[in-house]
CSV table of C-alpha atoms and ligand atoms in Angstrom, one decimal:
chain,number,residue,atom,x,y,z
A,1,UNK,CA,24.8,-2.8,-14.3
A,2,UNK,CA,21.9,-4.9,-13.2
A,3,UNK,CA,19.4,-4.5,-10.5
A,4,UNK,CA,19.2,-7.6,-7.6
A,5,UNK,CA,16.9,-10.1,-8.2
A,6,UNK,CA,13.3,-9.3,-6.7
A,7,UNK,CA,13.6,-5.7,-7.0
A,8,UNK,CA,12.1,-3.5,-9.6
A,9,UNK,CA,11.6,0.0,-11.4
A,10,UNK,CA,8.6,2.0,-11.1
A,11,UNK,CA,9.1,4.2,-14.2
A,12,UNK,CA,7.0,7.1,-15.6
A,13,UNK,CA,3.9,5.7,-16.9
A,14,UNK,CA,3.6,3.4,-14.0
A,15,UNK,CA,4.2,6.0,-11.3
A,16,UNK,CA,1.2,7.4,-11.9
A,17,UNK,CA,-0.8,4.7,-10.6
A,18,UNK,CA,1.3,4.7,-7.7
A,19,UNK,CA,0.6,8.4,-7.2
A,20,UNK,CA,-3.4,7.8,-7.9
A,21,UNK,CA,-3.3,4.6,-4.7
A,22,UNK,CA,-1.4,7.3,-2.7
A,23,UNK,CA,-3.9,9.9,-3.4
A,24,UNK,CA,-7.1,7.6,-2.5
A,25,UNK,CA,-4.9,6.4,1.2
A,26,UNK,CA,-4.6,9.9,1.8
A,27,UNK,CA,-7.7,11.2,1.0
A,28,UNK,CA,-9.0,8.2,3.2
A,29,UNK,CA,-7.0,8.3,6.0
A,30,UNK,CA,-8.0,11.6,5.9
A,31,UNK,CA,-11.6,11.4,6.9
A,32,UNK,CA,-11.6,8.4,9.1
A,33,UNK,CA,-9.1,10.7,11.7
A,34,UNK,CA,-5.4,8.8,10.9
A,35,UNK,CA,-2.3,10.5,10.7
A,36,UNK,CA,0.9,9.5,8.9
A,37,UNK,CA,3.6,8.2,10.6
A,38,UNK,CA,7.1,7.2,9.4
A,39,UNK,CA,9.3,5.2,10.7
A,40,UNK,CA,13.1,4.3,9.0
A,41,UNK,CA,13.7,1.7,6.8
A,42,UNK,CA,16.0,-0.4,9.1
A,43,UNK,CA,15.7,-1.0,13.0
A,44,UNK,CA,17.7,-3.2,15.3
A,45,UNK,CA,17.2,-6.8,14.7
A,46,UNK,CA,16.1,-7.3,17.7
A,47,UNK,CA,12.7,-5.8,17.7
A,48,UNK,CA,11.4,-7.5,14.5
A,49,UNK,CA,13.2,-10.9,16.7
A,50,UNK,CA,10.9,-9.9,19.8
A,51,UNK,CA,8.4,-7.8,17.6
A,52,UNK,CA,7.4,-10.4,14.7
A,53,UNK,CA,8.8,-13.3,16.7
A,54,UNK,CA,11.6,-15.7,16.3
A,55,UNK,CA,9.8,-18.2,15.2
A,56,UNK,CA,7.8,-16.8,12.1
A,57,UNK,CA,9.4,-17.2,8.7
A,58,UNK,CA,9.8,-13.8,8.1
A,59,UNK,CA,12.4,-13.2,11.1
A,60,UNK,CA,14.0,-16.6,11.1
A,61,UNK,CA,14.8,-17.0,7.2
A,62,UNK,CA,13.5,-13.4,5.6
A,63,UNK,CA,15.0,-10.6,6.8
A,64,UNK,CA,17.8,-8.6,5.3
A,65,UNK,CA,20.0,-8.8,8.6
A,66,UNK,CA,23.3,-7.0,8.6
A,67,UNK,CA,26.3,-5.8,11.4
A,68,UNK,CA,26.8,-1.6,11.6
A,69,UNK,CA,30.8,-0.9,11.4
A,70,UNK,CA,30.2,-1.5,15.3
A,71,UNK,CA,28.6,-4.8,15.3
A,72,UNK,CA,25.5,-4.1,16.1
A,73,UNK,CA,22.9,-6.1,14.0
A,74,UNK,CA,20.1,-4.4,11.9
A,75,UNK,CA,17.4,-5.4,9.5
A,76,UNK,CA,15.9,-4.2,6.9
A,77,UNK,CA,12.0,-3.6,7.7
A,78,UNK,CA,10.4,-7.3,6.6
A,79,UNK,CA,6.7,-5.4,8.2
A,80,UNK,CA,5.5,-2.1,9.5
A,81,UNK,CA,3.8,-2.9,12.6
A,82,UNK,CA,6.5,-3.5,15.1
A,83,UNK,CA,8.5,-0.1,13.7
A,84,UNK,CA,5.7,1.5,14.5
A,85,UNK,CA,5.0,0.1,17.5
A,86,UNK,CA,8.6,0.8,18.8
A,87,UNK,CA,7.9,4.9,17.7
A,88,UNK,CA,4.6,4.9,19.9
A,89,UNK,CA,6.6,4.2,23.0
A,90,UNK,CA,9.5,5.4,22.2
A,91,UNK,CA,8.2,8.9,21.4
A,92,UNK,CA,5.4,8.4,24.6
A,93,UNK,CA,2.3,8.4,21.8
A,94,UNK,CA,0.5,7.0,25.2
A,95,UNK,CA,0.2,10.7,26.6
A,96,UNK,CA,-1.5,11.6,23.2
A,97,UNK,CA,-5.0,11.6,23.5
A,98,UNK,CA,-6.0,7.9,22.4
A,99,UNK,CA,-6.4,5.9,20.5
A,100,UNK,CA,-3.9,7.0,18.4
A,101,UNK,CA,-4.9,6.3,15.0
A,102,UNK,CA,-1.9,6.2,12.7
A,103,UNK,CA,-1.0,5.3,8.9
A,104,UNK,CA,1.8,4.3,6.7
A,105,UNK,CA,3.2,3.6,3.3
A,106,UNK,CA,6.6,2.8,2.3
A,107,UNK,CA,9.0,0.1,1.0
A,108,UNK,CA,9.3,-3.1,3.1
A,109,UNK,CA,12.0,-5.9,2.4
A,110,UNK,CA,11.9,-9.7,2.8
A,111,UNK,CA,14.1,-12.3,1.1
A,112,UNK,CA,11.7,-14.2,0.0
A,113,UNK,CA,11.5,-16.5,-3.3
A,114,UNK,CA,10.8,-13.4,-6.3
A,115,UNK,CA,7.5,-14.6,-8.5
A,116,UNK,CA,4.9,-12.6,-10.3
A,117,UNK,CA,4.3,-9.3,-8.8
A,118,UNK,CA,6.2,-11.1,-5.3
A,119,UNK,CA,9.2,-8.8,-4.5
A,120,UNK,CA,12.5,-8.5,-2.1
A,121,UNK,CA,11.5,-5.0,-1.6
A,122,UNK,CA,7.4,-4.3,-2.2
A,123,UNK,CA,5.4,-2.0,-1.1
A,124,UNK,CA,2.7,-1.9,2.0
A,125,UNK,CA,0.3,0.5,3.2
A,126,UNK,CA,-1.0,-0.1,6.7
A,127,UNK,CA,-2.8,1.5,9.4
A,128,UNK,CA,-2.5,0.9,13.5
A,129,UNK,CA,-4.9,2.3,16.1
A,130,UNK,CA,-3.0,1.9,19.8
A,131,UNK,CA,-5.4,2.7,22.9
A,132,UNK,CA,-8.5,0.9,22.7
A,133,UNK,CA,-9.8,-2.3,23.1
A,134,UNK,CA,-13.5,-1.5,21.8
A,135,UNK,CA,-14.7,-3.7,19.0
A,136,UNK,CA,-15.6,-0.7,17.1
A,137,UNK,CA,-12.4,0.4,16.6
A,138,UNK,CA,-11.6,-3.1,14.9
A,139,UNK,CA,-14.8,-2.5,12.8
A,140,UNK,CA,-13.1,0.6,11.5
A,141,UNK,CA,-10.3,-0.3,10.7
A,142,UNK,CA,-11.9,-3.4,8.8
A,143,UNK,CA,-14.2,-0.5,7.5
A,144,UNK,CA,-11.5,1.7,6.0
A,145,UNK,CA,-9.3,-1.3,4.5
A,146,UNK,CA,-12.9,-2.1,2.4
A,147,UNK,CA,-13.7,1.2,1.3
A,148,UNK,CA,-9.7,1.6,0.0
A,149,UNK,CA,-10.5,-1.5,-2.0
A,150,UNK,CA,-14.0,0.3,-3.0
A,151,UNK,CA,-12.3,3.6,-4.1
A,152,UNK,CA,-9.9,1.9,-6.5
A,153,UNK,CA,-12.4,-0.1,-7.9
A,154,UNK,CA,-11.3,-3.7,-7.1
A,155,UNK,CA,-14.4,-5.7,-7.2
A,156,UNK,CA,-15.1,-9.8,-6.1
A,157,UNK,CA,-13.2,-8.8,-2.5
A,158,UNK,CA,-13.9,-11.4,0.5
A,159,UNK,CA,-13.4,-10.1,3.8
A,160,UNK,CA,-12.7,-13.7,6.1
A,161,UNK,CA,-12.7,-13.1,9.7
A,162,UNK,CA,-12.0,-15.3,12.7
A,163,UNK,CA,-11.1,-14.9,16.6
A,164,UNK,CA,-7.6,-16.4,17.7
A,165,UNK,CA,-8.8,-15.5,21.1
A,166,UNK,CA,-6.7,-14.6,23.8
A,167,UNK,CA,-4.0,-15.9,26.2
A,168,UNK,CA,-6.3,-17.2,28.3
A,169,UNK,CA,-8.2,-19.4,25.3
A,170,UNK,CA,-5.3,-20.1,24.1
A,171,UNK,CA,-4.2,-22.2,26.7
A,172,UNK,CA,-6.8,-24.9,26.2
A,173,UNK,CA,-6.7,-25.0,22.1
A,174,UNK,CA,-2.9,-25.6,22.3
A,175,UNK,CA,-3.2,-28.9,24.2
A,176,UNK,CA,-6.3,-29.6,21.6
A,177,UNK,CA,-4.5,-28.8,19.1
A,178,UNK,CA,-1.5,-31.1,20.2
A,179,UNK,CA,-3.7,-33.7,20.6
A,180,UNK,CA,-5.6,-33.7,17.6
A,181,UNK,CA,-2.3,-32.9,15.5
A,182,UNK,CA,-0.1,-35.7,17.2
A,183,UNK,CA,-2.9,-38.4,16.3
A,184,UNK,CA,-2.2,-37.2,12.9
A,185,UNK,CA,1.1,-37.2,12.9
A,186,UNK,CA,1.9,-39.1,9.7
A,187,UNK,CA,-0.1,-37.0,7.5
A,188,UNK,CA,1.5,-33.4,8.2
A,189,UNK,CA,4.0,-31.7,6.3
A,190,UNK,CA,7.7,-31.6,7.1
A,191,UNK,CA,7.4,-27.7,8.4
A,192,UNK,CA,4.2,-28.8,10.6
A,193,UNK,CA,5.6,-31.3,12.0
A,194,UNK,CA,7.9,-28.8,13.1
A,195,UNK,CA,5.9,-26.7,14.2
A,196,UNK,CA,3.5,-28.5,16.6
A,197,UNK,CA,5.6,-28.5,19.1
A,198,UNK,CA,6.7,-24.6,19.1
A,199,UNK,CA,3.1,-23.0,17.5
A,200,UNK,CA,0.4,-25.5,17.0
A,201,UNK,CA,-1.9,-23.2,16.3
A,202,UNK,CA,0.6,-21.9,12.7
A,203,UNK,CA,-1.1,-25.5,11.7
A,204,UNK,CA,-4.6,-24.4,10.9
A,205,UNK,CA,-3.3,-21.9,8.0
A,206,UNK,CA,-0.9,-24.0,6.8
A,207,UNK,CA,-1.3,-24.0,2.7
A,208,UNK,CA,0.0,-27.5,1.8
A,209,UNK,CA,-3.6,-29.2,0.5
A,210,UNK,CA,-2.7,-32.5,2.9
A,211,UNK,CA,-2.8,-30.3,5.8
A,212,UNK,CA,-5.2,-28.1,4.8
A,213,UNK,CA,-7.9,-31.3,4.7
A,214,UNK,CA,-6.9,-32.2,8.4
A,215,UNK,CA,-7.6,-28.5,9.6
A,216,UNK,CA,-10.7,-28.2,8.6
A,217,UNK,CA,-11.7,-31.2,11.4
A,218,UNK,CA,-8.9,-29.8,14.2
A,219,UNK,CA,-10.5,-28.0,17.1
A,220,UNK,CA,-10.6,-24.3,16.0
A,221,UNK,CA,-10.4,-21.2,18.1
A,222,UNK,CA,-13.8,-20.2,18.0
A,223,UNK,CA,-14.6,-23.5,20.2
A,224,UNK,CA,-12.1,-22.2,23.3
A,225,UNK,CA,-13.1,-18.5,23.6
A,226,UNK,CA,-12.9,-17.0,26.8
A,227,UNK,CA,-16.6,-15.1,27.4
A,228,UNK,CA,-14.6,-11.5,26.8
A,229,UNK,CA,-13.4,-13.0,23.6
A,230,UNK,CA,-16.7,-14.4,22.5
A,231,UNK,CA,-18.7,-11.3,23.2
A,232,UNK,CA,-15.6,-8.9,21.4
A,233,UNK,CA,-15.9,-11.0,18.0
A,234,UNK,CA,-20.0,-11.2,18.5
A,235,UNK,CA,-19.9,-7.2,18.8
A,236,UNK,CA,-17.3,-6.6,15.7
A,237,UNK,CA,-19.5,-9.1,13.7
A,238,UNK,CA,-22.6,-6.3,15.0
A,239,UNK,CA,-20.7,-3.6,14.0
A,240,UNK,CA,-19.6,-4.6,10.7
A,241,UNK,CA,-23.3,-6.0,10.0
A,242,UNK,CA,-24.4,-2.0,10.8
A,243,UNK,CA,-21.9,-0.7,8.9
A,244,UNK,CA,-23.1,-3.4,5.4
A,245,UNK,CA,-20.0,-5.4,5.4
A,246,UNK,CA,-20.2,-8.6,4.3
A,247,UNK,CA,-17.8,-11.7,6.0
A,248,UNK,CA,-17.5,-15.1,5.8
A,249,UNK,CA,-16.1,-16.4,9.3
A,250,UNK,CA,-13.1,-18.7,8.7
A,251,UNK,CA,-12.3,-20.8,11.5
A,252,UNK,CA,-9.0,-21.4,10.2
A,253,UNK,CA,-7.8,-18.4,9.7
A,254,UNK,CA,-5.0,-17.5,12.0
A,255,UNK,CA,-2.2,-15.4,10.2
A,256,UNK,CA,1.1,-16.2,9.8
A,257,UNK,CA,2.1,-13.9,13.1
A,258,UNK,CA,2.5,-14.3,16.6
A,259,UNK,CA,1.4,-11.5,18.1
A,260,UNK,CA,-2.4,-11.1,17.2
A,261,UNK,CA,-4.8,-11.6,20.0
A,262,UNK,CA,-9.0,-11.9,19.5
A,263,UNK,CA,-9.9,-10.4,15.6
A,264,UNK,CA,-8.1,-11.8,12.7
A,265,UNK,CA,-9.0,-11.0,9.4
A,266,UNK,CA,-8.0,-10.7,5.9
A,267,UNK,CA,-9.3,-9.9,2.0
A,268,UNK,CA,-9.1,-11.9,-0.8
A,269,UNK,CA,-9.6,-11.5,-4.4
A,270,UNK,CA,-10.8,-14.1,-6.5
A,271,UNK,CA,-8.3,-14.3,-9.4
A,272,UNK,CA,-8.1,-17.1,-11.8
A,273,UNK,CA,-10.6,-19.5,-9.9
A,274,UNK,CA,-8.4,-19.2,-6.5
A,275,UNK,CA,-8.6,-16.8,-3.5
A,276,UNK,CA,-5.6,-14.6,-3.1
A,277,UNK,CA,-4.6,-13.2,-0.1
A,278,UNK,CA,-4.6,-9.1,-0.7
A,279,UNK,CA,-4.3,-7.7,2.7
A,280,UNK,CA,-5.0,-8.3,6.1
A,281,UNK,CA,-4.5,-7.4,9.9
A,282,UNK,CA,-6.0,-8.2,13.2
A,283,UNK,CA,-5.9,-7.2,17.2
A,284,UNK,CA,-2.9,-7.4,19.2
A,285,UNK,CA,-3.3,-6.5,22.5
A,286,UNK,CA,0.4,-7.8,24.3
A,287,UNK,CA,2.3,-6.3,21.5
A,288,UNK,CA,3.1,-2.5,23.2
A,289,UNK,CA,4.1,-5.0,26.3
A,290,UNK,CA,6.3,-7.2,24.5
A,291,UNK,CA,7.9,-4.8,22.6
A,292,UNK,CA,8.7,-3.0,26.1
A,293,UNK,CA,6.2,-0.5,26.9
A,294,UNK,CA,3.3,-0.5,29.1
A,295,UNK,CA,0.1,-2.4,28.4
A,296,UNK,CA,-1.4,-0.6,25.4
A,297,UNK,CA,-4.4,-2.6,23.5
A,298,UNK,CA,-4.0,-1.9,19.3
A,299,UNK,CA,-5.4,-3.1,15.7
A,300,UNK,CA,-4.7,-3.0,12.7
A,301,UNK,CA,-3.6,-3.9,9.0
A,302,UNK,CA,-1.3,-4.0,6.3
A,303,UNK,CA,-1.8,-4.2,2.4
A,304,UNK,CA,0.3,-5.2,-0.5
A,305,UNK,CA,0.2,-2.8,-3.1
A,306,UNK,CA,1.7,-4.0,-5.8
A,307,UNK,CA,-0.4,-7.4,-5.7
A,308,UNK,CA,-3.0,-4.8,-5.3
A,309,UNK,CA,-2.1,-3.0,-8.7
A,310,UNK,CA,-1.8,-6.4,-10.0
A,311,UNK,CA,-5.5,-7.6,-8.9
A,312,UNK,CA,-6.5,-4.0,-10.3
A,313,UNK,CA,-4.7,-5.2,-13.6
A,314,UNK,CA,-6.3,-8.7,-13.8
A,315,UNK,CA,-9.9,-6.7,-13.0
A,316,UNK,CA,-9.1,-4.4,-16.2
A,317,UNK,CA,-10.0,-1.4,-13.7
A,318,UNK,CA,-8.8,2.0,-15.6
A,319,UNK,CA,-6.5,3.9,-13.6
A,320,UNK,CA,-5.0,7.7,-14.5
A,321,UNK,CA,-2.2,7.2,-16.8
A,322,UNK,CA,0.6,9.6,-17.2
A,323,UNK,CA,-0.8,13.6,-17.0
A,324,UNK,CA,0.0,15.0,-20.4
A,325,UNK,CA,1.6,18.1,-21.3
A,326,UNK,CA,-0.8,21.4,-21.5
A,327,UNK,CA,1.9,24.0,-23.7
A,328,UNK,CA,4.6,23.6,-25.7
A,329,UNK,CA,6.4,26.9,-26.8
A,330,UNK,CA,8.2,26.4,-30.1
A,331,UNK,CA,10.4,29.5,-31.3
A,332,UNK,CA,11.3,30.6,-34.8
A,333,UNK,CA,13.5,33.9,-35.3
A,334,UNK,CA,16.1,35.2,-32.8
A,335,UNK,CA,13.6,37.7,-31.1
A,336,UNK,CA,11.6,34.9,-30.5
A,337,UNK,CA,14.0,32.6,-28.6
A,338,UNK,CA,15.0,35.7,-26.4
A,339,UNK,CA,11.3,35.8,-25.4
A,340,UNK,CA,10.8,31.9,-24.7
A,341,UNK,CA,11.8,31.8,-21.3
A,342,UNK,CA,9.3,34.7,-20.3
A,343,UNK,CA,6.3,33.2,-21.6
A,344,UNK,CA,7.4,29.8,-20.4
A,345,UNK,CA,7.7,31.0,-16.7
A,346,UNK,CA,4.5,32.9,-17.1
A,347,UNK,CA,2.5,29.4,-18.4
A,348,UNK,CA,4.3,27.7,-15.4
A,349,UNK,CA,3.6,30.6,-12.9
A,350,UNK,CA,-0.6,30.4,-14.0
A,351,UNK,CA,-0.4,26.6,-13.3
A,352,UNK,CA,-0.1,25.7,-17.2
A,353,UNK,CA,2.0,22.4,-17.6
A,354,UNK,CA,4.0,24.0,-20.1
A,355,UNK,CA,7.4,22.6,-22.0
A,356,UNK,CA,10.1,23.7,-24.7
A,357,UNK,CA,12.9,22.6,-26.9
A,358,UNK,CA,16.4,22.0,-25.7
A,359,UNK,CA,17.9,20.3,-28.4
A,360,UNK,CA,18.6,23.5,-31.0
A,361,UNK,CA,15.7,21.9,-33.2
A,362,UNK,CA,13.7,23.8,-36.0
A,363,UNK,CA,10.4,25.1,-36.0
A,364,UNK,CA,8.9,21.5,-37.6
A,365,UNK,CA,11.1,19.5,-35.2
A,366,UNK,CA,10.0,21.6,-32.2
A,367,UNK,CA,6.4,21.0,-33.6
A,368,UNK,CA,6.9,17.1,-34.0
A,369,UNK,CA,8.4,17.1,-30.4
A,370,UNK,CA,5.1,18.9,-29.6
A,371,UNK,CA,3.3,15.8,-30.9
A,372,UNK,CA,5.4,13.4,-29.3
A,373,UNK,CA,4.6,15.0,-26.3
A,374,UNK,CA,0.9,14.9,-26.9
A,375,UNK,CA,0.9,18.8,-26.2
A,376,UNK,CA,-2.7,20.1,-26.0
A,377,UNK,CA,-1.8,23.7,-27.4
A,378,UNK,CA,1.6,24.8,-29.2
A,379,UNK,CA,2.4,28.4,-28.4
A,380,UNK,CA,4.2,29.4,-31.7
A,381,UNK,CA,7.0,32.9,-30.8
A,382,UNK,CA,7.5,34.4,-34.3
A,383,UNK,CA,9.2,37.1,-35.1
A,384,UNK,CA,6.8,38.1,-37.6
A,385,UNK,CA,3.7,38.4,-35.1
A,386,UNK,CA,6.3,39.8,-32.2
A,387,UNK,CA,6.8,42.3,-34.5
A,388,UNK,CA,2.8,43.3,-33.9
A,389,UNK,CA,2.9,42.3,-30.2
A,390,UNK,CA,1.3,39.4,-30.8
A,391,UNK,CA,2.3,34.9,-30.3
A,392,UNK,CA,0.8,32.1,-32.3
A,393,UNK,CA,-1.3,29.6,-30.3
A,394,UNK,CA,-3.2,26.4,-31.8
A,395,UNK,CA,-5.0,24.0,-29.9
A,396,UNK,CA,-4.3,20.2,-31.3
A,397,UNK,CA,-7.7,18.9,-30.0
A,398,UNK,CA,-9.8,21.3,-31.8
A,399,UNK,CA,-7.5,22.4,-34.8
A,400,UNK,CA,-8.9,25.9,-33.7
A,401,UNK,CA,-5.6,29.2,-34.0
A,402,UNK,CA,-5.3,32.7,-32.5
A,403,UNK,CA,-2.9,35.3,-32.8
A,404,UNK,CA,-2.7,37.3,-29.5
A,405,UNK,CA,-0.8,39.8,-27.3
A,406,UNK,CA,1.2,37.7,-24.3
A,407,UNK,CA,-1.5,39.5,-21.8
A,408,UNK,CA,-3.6,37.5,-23.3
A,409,UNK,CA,-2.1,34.0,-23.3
A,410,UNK,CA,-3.0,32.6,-19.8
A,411,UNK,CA,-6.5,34.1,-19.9
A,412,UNK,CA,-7.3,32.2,-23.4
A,413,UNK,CA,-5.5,28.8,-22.4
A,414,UNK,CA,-7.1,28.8,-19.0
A,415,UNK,CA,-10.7,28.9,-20.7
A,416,UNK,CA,-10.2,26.1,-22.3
A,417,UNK,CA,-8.3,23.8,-20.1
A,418,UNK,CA,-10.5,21.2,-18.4
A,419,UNK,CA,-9.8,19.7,-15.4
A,420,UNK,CA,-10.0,16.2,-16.5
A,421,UNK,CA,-6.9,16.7,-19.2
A,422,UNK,CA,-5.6,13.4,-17.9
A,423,UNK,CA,-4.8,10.3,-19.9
A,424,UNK,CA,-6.9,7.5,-18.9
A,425,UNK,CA,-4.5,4.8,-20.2
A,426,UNK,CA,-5.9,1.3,-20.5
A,427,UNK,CA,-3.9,-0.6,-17.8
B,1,ZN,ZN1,-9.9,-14.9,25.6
B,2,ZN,ZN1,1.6,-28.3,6.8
């Protein structure tokens, strides 16, 4: 049996990275005042449809859309946001004190063509704050998603930020766009051209390089802000200045989603002489509306992880490789193996990572498994030193042996176990 294309194993070894990005997101989330939320992995289709929007590739040829055994369609999460978004009103979040800051990890699932460290089913962790409209609260999140990237170590980040602006902008920029586009008519690409009537603005990110030349002349956002819009982007641009983060404003930068409104940003990693997209978010004040609830402003963003562990790869950035194991308790003698599940439970009860044979093997196999396993200490039961009370304990690092009395075990082990008995694997 095979696993589907685009879908893949996180085994032991690799887990632990996993683990060590999960550790930093909660420790993280921690202190900036988020709290987890999580939703299920499939919703009706309807709310990604209304949600995400019809139009976007990821609901009109991405999703992993299937009928219940009573017809009723669902999907497959392709993104985190509009699940979320459905639990806030759904569960009333608005009669929590706000904002609500709120978290989440998990699997996400889009058919989408598989390439390097690109999958069917990958892995996001995002964050969404519903309840305020203050630019500050679009510096912090744009503040946390930085300092995740500083925790792990990734290094040659750029944070690009731009203002789609608001209905109200929006208005005037989609005729200037039309106009501007239509002139140009010839040049665009097959999906643009498709486009410009339905989303004119989806033409300013598009990544084919003929487009990409005419964007960089179009009329822009930033030109047809409203005075609320203009003065929100000025004061996030303050805020992130006070708080040392460096941007470089992008004009052209829109996202591939429908439902942002004002802020737009995303994080790049320089990798192999081009800019990859890591992670990325924005405002989206209309969404809590759209998606049936009452007007609730909200921000936020969502991150890749494994193109994150894979930009972490390509940096050579050390993360914590598999934990070892602290005992291993070999047995020779009858007496001895009556005693080996005692001591065992009493390594495992101090908090010893602590291991045995299972396999009938002799003493020297039990002590090559030992190896194998990269034991620190081998706890040796023999009947010769039960007969005096006493176990056999020799720590591989240091080559240095004791005879002791089981009272004595945890006490000796503990004194010598350092906190930082953790692989560091090269990645
Ligand atoms: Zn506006
Ligand atoms: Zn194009």
């Amino acid at each position: 049996m095979k696993k589907p294309r685009g879908v893949h194993d996180i085994l032991p070894g690799e887990v632990e990275r996993w683990q060590h990005l999960e550790g930093v997101i909660r420790e993280l989330t921690r202190v900036y005042g988020y709290r987890e939320i999580r939703t299920p992995v499939f919703e009706f289709t309807e709310l990604f449809q209304r949600g995400v929007g019809e139009e976007t590739d990821i609901v009109a040829k991405e999703m992993y859309s299937f009928p219940d055994r009573r017809g009723r369609s669902l999907s497959l999460r392709p993104e985190g946001t509009a699940p979320v978004v459905r639990a806030f009103i759904e569960n009333n979040l608005h009669t929590w004190p706000q904002p609500v800051k709120l978290y989440y990890t998990g699997p996400m699932f889009r058919y989408d063509r598989p390439q390097a460290w690109r999958y069917r089913q990958f892995h996001q962790f995002g964050v969404e704050v519903f309840g305020s409209a203050d630019p500050a609260v679009d510096a912090e999140v744009i503040a946390l998603l930085m300092e995740f990237y500083e925790r792990i170590g990734l290094k040659e980040l750029t944070l690009e930020i731009n203002s789609v602006g608001c209905a109200e902008c929006r208005a005037d920029l989609t005729g200037a766009l039309r106009n501007y586009f239509t002139s140009r008519l010839k040049e665009l690409c097959r999906d643009c051209r498709a486009r410009l009537g339905r989303n004119p603005l989806r033409l300013l990110d598009c990544k084919e390089e003929k487009c990409r030349g005419l964007a960089r002349e179009a009329p822009v956002p930033l030109q047809f802000l409203c005075s609320r819009c203009e003065a929100h982007f000025q004061a996030v641009l303050k805020e992130l200045e006070t708080l040392n983060i460096g941007y470089a404003i992008n004009p052209c930068l829109v996202r591939g989603l429908d439902y942002y409104t004002g802020t737009a940003f995303e994080v790049t990693v320089l990798d192999a002489g081009a800019q990859n997209a890591l992670g990325g978010g924005g405002r989206y004040d209309n969404l809590v509306e759209t998606c049936g609830g009452r007007p609730t402003p909200g921000v936020g963003f969502a991150v890749g992880l494994e193109r994150t562990l894979y930009a972490l790869e390509q940096q050579g950035v050390k993360l914590p490789g598999a934990a070892s194991l602290e005992a291993f308790v070999a047995t020779a003698g009858e007496v001895a193996a009556a005693k080996l599940s005692g001591v065992l439970r009493l390594l495992r009860e101090a908090g010893i990572a602590a291991d045995r044979d299972y396999t009938g093997r002799g003493l020297k196999g039990q002590l090559k498994q030992a190896h194998r396993r990269s034991a620190r200490w081998v706890v040796i039961l023999g009947d010769e030193e039960l007969s005096r009370g006493n176990m056999a304990v020799r720590d591989m690092d240091t080559g240095e042996q004791a005879e002791l009395p089981e009272t004595e075990l945890v006490r000796w082990l503990r004194t010598r176990q350092s906190k930082t008995d953790v692989l560091v694997k090269d990645y």
